[in-house]
Coordinates of C-alpha atoms and ligand atoms in Angstrom, one line a residue:
M389 CA 0.0 0.0 0.0
F390 CA 1.3 3.5 -0.9
V391 CA 1.5 5.7 2.1
E392 CA 1.9 9.3 1.3
R393 CA 4.9 10.9 3.0
S394 CA 4.7 14.1 4.9
S395 CA 7.3 16.8 4.9
R396 CA 5.8 18.0 8.2
I397 CA 8.4 16.9 10.7
P398 CA 7.7 18.7 14.0
G399 CA 10.9 19.4 16.0
F400 CA 13.1 18.4 13.1
Y401 CA 15.4 21.4 13.9
K402 CA 15.8 20.2 17.5
L403 CA 17.0 16.7 16.5
P404 CA 20.7 15.8 16.6
M405 CA 22.3 16.1 13.1
E406 CA 22.8 12.4 12.8
E407 CA 19.1 11.8 13.4
R408 CA 18.1 14.4 10.9
L409 CA 20.3 12.8 8.3
R410 CA 18.8 9.4 9.1
I411 CA 15.3 10.7 8.4
V412 CA 16.3 12.4 5.2
A413 CA 18.3 9.3 4.1
E414 CA 15.2 7.2 4.7
W415 CA 12.9 9.7 2.9
A416 CA 15.1 9.8 -0.2
G417 CA 16.5 6.2 -0.1
L418 CA 20.0 7.4 0.2
T419 CA 22.7 4.7 0.0
P420 CA 25.2 4.3 2.9
E421 CA 27.8 5.8 0.5
E422 CA 25.7 8.9 -0.2
V423 CA 25.1 9.3 3.6
E424 CA 28.9 9.1 4.2
L425 CA 29.5 11.7 1.5
L426 CA 27.1 14.2 3.1
K427 CA 28.9 13.6 6.4
K428 CA 32.2 14.8 5.0
F429 CA 32.6 18.3 6.3
G430 CA 36.0 19.1 4.9
G431 CA 37.5 22.0 6.8
L432 CA 34.3 23.0 8.5
D433 CA 33.7 21.7 12.0
P434 CA 30.3 20.0 12.0
K435 CA 29.4 21.8 15.2
I436 CA 30.1 25.1 13.5
A437 CA 28.1 24.1 10.5
D438 CA 25.2 23.1 12.7
A439 CA 25.3 26.5 14.5
M440 CA 25.5 28.5 11.2
I441 CA 22.1 27.5 9.8
E442 CA 19.2 25.4 10.7
N443 CA 18.3 21.7 9.9
V444 CA 21.9 20.9 8.8
I445 CA 22.4 17.3 7.6
G446 CA 25.8 17.6 6.0
A447 CA 28.1 19.9 4.0
M448 CA 28.7 20.5 0.4
P449 CA 32.2 21.2 -0.7
Y450 CA 33.0 23.4 -3.6
P451 CA 36.4 23.7 -5.3
F452 CA 38.6 26.4 -3.7
A453 CA 41.0 27.9 -6.3
V454 CA 43.4 30.7 -6.4
A455 CA 43.6 33.2 -9.3
T456 CA 47.1 34.3 -10.1
N457 CA 48.7 37.4 -11.7
F458 CA 46.6 40.0 -9.9
R459 CA 48.2 43.4 -9.4
I460 CA 45.9 45.8 -7.7
N461 CA 46.8 49.3 -6.6
G462 CA 50.5 48.5 -7.0
R463 CA 50.3 45.3 -4.9
D464 CA 50.3 41.7 -5.9
Y465 CA 47.5 39.4 -4.8
L466 CA 46.7 35.7 -5.0
V467 CA 42.9 35.7 -5.1
P468 CA 40.9 32.8 -3.6
M469 CA 37.9 31.9 -5.6
V470 CA 35.1 29.4 -4.9
I471 CA 32.9 28.6 -7.9
E472 CA 31.3 25.6 -9.6
E473 CA 31.8 26.9 -13.2
S474 CA 34.8 25.9 -15.2
S475 CA 37.0 28.5 -16.9
V476 CA 36.3 31.4 -14.5
V477 CA 39.5 31.1 -12.5
A478 CA 41.6 30.6 -15.6
A479 CA 40.0 33.5 -17.3
A480 CA 40.5 35.8 -14.3
S481 CA 44.1 34.9 -14.1
N482 CA 44.6 35.5 -17.8
A483 CA 43.0 38.9 -17.8
A484 CA 44.9 39.9 -14.7
K485 CA 48.0 39.2 -16.6
M486 CA 46.9 41.6 -19.4
L487 CA 46.2 44.3 -16.7
R488 CA 49.4 44.1 -14.8
E489 CA 51.3 47.0 -16.3
G490 CA 52.4 49.7 -13.8
D491 CA 50.3 49.6 -10.7
G492 CA 48.0 47.1 -12.3
I493 CA 44.3 47.5 -11.8
I494 CA 43.4 50.6 -9.7
A495 CA 40.5 50.1 -7.4
R496 CA 39.1 52.7 -4.9
C497 CA 36.5 52.3 -2.3
E498 CA 36.0 55.0 0.3
R499 CA 33.1 55.1 2.6
Q500 CA 31.7 52.0 4.2
Y501 CA 28.2 53.4 4.9
M502 CA 25.1 51.3 4.9
I503 CA 21.5 52.4 4.9
G504 CA 19.0 51.3 7.5
Q505 CA 15.4 51.8 6.5
I506 CA 12.6 52.5 8.9
H507 CA 9.2 52.4 7.2
L508 CA 6.4 54.4 8.8
M509 CA 2.7 54.3 7.9
K510 CA -0.4 56.1 9.1
V511 CA 1.4 59.4 9.4
D512 CA -0.8 62.4 8.9
A513 CA 0.7 65.3 7.0
P514 CA 3.8 63.2 6.1
R515 CA 5.8 66.1 4.6
Y516 CA 5.4 68.1 7.7
K517 CA 6.3 65.2 9.8
A518 CA 9.4 64.6 7.7
M519 CA 10.7 68.0 8.7
K520 CA 10.1 67.1 12.3
I521 CA 12.1 63.9 12.0
L522 CA 15.0 66.0 10.6
E523 CA 14.7 68.4 13.5
H524 CA 15.4 65.4 15.8
K525 CA 18.3 64.1 13.8
N526 CA 20.9 64.2 16.6
E527 CA 18.6 62.5 19.0
I528 CA 18.0 59.7 16.5
I529 CA 21.7 59.3 15.8
D530 CA 22.5 59.2 19.5
L531 CA 19.9 56.6 20.1
A532 CA 21.2 54.5 17.2
N533 CA 24.8 54.8 18.5
Q534 CA 23.8 53.6 22.0
Q535 CA 23.1 50.2 20.4
D536 CA 26.7 49.6 19.3
P537 CA 29.3 51.2 21.6
T538 CA 32.0 49.0 20.1
L539 CA 31.4 50.3 16.6
V540 CA 31.3 53.8 17.9
K541 CA 34.6 53.3 19.9
L542 CA 36.3 52.0 16.7
G543 CA 35.2 55.2 14.9
G544 CA 32.0 54.1 13.2
G545 CA 28.4 54.4 13.9
A546 CA 25.3 56.3 12.7
R547 CA 26.3 59.4 10.8
D548 CA 23.2 60.9 9.2
V549 CA 19.4 60.7 8.7
E550 CA 17.5 61.1 5.5
V551 CA 13.8 61.2 5.1
R552 CA 11.7 60.3 2.0
V553 CA 8.0 60.5 1.6
I554 CA 6.8 57.8 -0.8
E555 CA 3.4 57.3 -2.4
T556 CA 2.6 53.6 -2.2
R557 CA -0.6 51.8 -3.2
R558 CA -1.4 51.6 0.5
G559 CA -1.1 55.3 1.0
P560 CA 1.8 57.6 1.8
A561 CA 4.7 56.1 3.6
I562 CA 7.6 57.8 5.3
V563 CA 10.9 56.0 4.8
V564 CA 13.7 57.2 7.1
H565 CA 17.2 56.3 6.1
L566 CA 19.7 55.9 8.9
I567 CA 23.2 56.2 7.4
V568 CA 25.7 54.1 9.3
D569 CA 29.4 53.8 9.0
V570 CA 29.9 50.1 9.5
L571 CA 33.7 50.1 9.1
D572 CA 34.9 46.6 8.6
A573 CA 31.6 44.7 9.0
M574 CA 29.2 43.9 6.3
G575 CA 26.9 45.8 8.7
A576 CA 23.5 44.1 8.5
N577 CA 23.4 43.2 12.2
A578 CA 24.6 46.6 13.4
V579 CA 22.2 48.5 11.1
N580 CA 19.2 46.3 11.7
T581 CA 19.6 46.6 15.5
M582 CA 19.9 50.4 15.1
A583 CA 16.8 50.6 12.8
E584 CA 14.8 48.6 15.3
A585 CA 15.9 50.7 18.2
V586 CA 15.1 54.1 16.7
A587 CA 11.7 53.0 15.3
P588 CA 9.7 53.8 18.6
L589 CA 11.3 57.3 18.7
L590 CA 10.2 57.9 15.1
E591 CA 6.7 56.7 15.9
K592 CA 6.7 59.2 18.8
I593 CA 7.9 62.1 16.6
T594 CA 5.5 61.4 13.8
G595 CA 2.5 59.8 15.5
G596 CA 2.7 57.0 12.9
E597 CA 3.3 53.3 13.0
A598 CA 6.7 51.7 12.2
R599 CA 6.5 48.7 9.9
L600 CA 9.8 47.5 8.3
K601 CA 13.1 48.2 10.1
I602 CA 15.8 46.7 7.9
I603 CA 19.0 47.4 6.0
S604 CA 18.8 48.4 2.3
N605 CA 21.1 46.3 0.1
Y606 CA 21.1 49.1 -2.4
A607 CA 24.4 50.2 -1.0
I608 CA 25.0 53.4 -2.9
Y609 CA 27.3 54.7 -0.2
R610 CA 29.6 51.7 -0.5
L611 CA 30.8 52.0 -4.1
V612 CA 33.9 50.6 -5.6
R613 CA 35.4 52.4 -8.6
V614 CA 37.9 50.4 -10.7
W615 CA 39.9 51.3 -13.7
A616 CA 42.6 49.6 -15.7
R617 CA 44.3 49.6 -19.1
A618 CA 45.8 46.9 -21.3
S619 CA 48.1 47.4 -24.3
P620 CA 46.6 46.3 -27.6
E621 CA 49.3 43.6 -27.8
A622 CA 48.3 42.2 -24.4
V623 CA 44.7 41.6 -25.6
G624 CA 45.6 40.2 -29.0
G625 CA 45.9 43.3 -31.1
R626 CA 44.0 46.5 -32.0
D627 CA 41.3 44.5 -33.8
V628 CA 40.4 42.5 -30.7
A629 CA 40.4 45.7 -28.6
E630 CA 38.0 47.3 -31.1
K631 CA 35.7 44.4 -30.9
I632 CA 35.8 44.4 -27.1
V633 CA 34.6 48.1 -27.3
D634 CA 31.8 47.0 -29.7
A635 CA 30.8 44.4 -27.1
S636 CA 30.8 47.1 -24.4
A637 CA 28.7 49.4 -26.5
L638 CA 26.1 46.7 -27.1
A639 CA 25.8 46.1 -23.4
E640 CA 25.2 49.9 -22.9
A641 CA 22.5 49.8 -25.5
D642 CA 20.8 46.5 -24.8
P643 CA 19.6 45.4 -21.3
F644 CA 19.4 41.7 -22.5
R645 CA 23.1 41.9 -23.2
A646 CA 23.9 44.1 -20.1
V647 CA 22.5 41.4 -17.8
T648 CA 24.9 38.8 -19.2
H649 CA 27.8 41.3 -19.3
N650 CA 27.1 41.9 -15.6
K651 CA 26.8 38.2 -14.9
G652 CA 30.4 37.8 -16.2
I653 CA 31.5 40.5 -13.7
L654 CA 29.7 38.8 -10.9
N655 CA 31.3 35.5 -11.8
G656 CA 34.5 37.0 -10.4
V657 CA 33.1 39.1 -7.6
I658 CA 30.9 36.3 -6.2
A659 CA 33.6 33.7 -6.4
V660 CA 35.7 35.8 -4.1
A661 CA 32.7 36.5 -2.0
L662 CA 32.1 32.7 -1.6
A663 CA 35.7 32.0 -0.7
T664 CA 35.5 34.7 2.0
A665 CA 32.0 33.7 3.2
Q666 CA 30.3 36.9 2.4
D667 CA 26.6 37.5 2.0
H668 CA 26.8 37.2 -1.8
R669 CA 23.1 37.7 -2.3
A670 CA 23.4 41.1 -0.8
I671 CA 26.2 41.9 -3.3
E672 CA 24.2 40.6 -6.2
A673 CA 21.0 42.4 -5.3
G674 CA 22.9 45.7 -4.8
A675 CA 24.8 45.3 -8.0
H676 CA 21.7 44.8 -10.1
A677 CA 19.9 47.7 -8.5
Y678 CA 22.8 49.9 -9.2
A679 CA 22.9 48.7 -12.8
A680 CA 19.3 49.9 -13.1
R681 CA 19.7 53.2 -11.2
D682 CA 18.8 55.4 -14.2
G683 CA 15.7 53.4 -14.9
T684 CA 17.2 51.2 -17.6
Y685 CA 19.4 48.2 -16.8
K686 CA 23.0 49.1 -17.8
P687 CA 26.4 47.4 -17.7
L688 CA 28.5 48.0 -14.5
S689 CA 31.6 48.3 -16.6
T690 CA 32.6 50.0 -19.9
W691 CA 35.5 49.6 -22.3
D692 CA 37.1 52.2 -24.6
I693 CA 40.3 52.8 -26.5
D694 CA 42.4 55.8 -25.4
R695 CA 44.5 58.0 -27.6
E696 CA 47.6 55.8 -27.2
G697 CA 45.6 52.8 -28.4
Y698 CA 45.3 51.2 -25.0
L699 CA 42.1 49.3 -24.1
V700 CA 40.8 51.1 -21.0
G701 CA 38.1 49.7 -18.7
T702 CA 36.1 51.1 -15.8
L703 CA 33.7 49.6 -13.4
E704 CA 31.5 51.1 -10.7
M705 CA 29.4 49.0 -8.4
P706 CA 28.4 48.8 -4.7
I707 CA 30.2 46.0 -2.8
Q708 CA 29.0 45.3 0.7
V709 CA 31.5 43.0 2.5
G710 CA 32.9 42.5 5.9
V711 CA 36.1 41.1 7.4
V712 CA 34.8 41.0 11.0
G713 CA 31.6 39.3 12.3
G714 CA 29.3 36.9 10.6
A715 CA 30.4 33.8 8.7
V716 CA 33.8 35.3 7.9
K717 CA 34.6 35.0 11.6
V718 CA 33.5 31.4 12.1
H719 CA 34.3 29.7 8.9
P720 CA 37.9 28.5 9.1
I721 CA 38.3 28.3 5.3
A722 CA 37.1 31.9 4.9
R723 CA 39.7 33.0 7.4
I724 CA 42.3 31.1 5.4
A725 CA 41.0 32.9 2.2
L726 CA 41.5 36.3 3.9
K727 CA 45.0 35.2 5.0
I728 CA 45.9 34.2 1.4
L729 CA 44.5 37.6 0.2
G730 CA 46.3 39.4 2.9
V731 CA 43.5 41.9 3.3
K732 CA 42.7 43.4 6.7
T733 CA 39.8 45.8 5.9
A734 CA 36.4 45.5 4.3
R735 CA 37.5 48.4 2.0
E736 CA 40.5 46.5 0.7
L737 CA 38.4 43.3 0.2
A738 CA 35.9 45.3 -1.8
E739 CA 38.6 46.8 -3.9
V740 CA 40.0 43.4 -4.7
M741 CA 36.6 42.1 -5.6
G742 CA 35.9 45.0 -7.9
A743 CA 39.3 44.5 -9.6
V744 CA 38.5 40.8 -10.1
G745 CA 35.1 41.8 -11.5
L746 CA 36.6 44.0 -14.1
A747 CA 39.3 41.5 -15.1
Q748 CA 36.7 38.7 -15.3
N749 CA 34.6 41.0 -17.6
L750 CA 37.6 41.6 -19.9
A751 CA 38.3 37.9 -20.1
A752 CA 34.7 37.1 -21.0
L753 CA 34.5 39.9 -23.7
R754 CA 37.9 38.9 -25.1
A755 CA 36.8 35.3 -25.4
L756 CA 33.5 36.2 -26.9
V757 CA 34.9 38.4 -29.6
T758 CA 37.7 35.9 -30.5
E759 CA 37.3 32.1 -30.2
G760 CA 34.0 32.2 -28.4
I761 CA 33.3 30.9 -24.9
Q762 CA 32.7 27.3 -25.6
R763 CA 36.2 26.2 -26.5
G764 CA 37.7 26.9 -23.0
H765 CA 34.6 25.5 -21.3
M766 CA 34.7 22.4 -23.4
R767 CA 38.3 21.7 -22.7
L768 CA 37.6 21.6 -18.9
H769 CA 34.3 19.8 -19.5
A770 CA 36.2 17.1 -21.5
K771 CA 38.7 16.7 -18.7
N772 CA 35.9 16.4 -16.1
L773 CA 34.2 13.7 -18.3
A774 CA 37.5 11.8 -18.6
I775 CA 38.0 11.8 -14.8
M776 CA 34.4 10.8 -14.3
A777 CA 35.0 7.9 -16.8
G778 CA 37.8 6.7 -14.6
A779 CA 40.9 8.3 -16.3
T780 CA 43.8 9.1 -14.0
G781 CA 47.2 10.6 -14.6
E782 CA 48.2 11.4 -18.2
L783 CA 45.2 9.4 -19.5
I784 CA 43.0 12.4 -18.5
D785 CA 44.6 14.7 -21.0
I786 CA 44.9 11.9 -23.7
V787 CA 41.2 11.2 -23.5
A788 CA 40.1 14.8 -23.2
E789 CA 42.3 15.9 -26.2
Q790 CA 40.9 13.1 -28.4
M791 CA 37.3 14.0 -27.5
I792 CA 37.9 17.7 -28.4
R793 CA 39.8 16.8 -31.6
E794 CA 36.9 14.6 -32.8
G795 CA 34.2 17.0 -31.5
R796 CA 32.7 14.1 -29.4
I797 CA 32.7 15.4 -25.9
R798 CA 30.4 12.9 -24.2
F799 CA 30.5 10.7 -21.2
D800 CA 29.8 7.5 -23.1
Y801 CA 32.6 8.2 -25.5
A802 CA 35.0 9.1 -22.6
K803 CA 34.2 5.7 -21.0
E804 CA 34.8 4.0 -24.3
L805 CA 38.2 5.7 -24.7
V806 CA 39.3 5.1 -21.2
E807 CA 38.5 1.4 -21.6
K808 CA 40.3 1.3 -25.0
Y809 CA 43.5 2.9 -23.6
R810 CA 43.4 0.8 -20.5
R811 CA 43.2 -2.4 -22.7
E812 CA 46.1 -1.1 -24.9
L813 CA 48.2 -0.3 -21.9
G814 CA 47.4 -3.7 -20.3
Q815 CA 48.6 -5.4 -23.5
Q816 CA 51.8 -3.5 -23.6
S817 CA 52.8 -4.3 -20.0
Ligands
MEV2309 C1 29.5 33.0 -18.4 O1 29.4 32.5 -17.1 C2 29.7 34.5 -18.4 C3 29.6 35.2 -19.8 O2 28.4 34.9 -20.4 C4 29.8 36.6 -19.6 C5 29.5 37.5 -20.8 O3 28.8 37.1 -21.7 O4 30.1 38.6 -20.8 C6 30.7 34.7 -20.7

């Protein structure tokens, strides 16, 4: 008899991890090998993993790689990247080589200010009340700062208050922005605590009701500006440089292309964000909002050719990251990533990420206007297939090369080739 299963498992979160895993294994019919795989936590202590999120039953390792050749603001960096997509790390390293001249890629990030939003409804005469809020600015800032004496001691804290009156389909809303210098933290915790703390005061000032009290990931006061130049020779000649500018111009004119252009930038930015355990969703959300700031979705970077014939690129985007607090603090691999990078401040981490984003973008555009993106992808894909088919050592390259040469990059063919070469080797020995 078929008994319908229920995903309603009261108290699942309270069970020991082993027990949760047993339930899921039974539910999904996981084999003992699959269960063992889930239990491999790599460099992450299971206790830490269990405390990081809810309902943990295992861990999922991703490859941790290092991009080479990066020279940013006159300093060399090895850049840790975590990503599931092949070619990204190789592409970043390649483009970084093209952009090494002089001080390399220049990246500047200044303020580390985040915005906390307090949303007020049921305010009569909202524009009048907006003035009253501004009149109480210092009081609001003081109250916010009382929530985080450590941040204030270190030189950060709430800096300013902005007020906006917004017409919503539920009537007028007042949105108060609390501008907070979060220094080296990503800032969500500090800002959310402050926003919640000042909400009752804002209710008192306006006579309204506070609704949302939350950070805005549209981090317009946390921008990174990046610029770099590459000689025409470095990118493969003037013709290639011209075509890269054509690609940039298309992204500026067509949102469909701009999204993919920006996806290429985020390939680099987010790979570093993952390696350093950042809130990458916040970075992505902020990046896309910034790309659409003029009402049309635009590329975050542009490419041109200067008078000397150099290909010159610029990028501007918000990057909200932290080197203290949150997962960065507790994830041992993230701490190693920061050590490899050698960055000590959120600002420097953001600069490195911006630089990686611009390099990644150059690599993508260069590949797209020359041999296309698939060749590099397929090379790695072929290698992966060869490994999955059981190839080891030099057989991996032999099998991969043959599949590429013959244009038959498929798992069944990889298996056939591995077996064939194994037989031949067996006969020789
Ligand atoms: C693939 O992950 C990223 C690209 O599509 C970016 C781009 O088109 O610029 C290659």
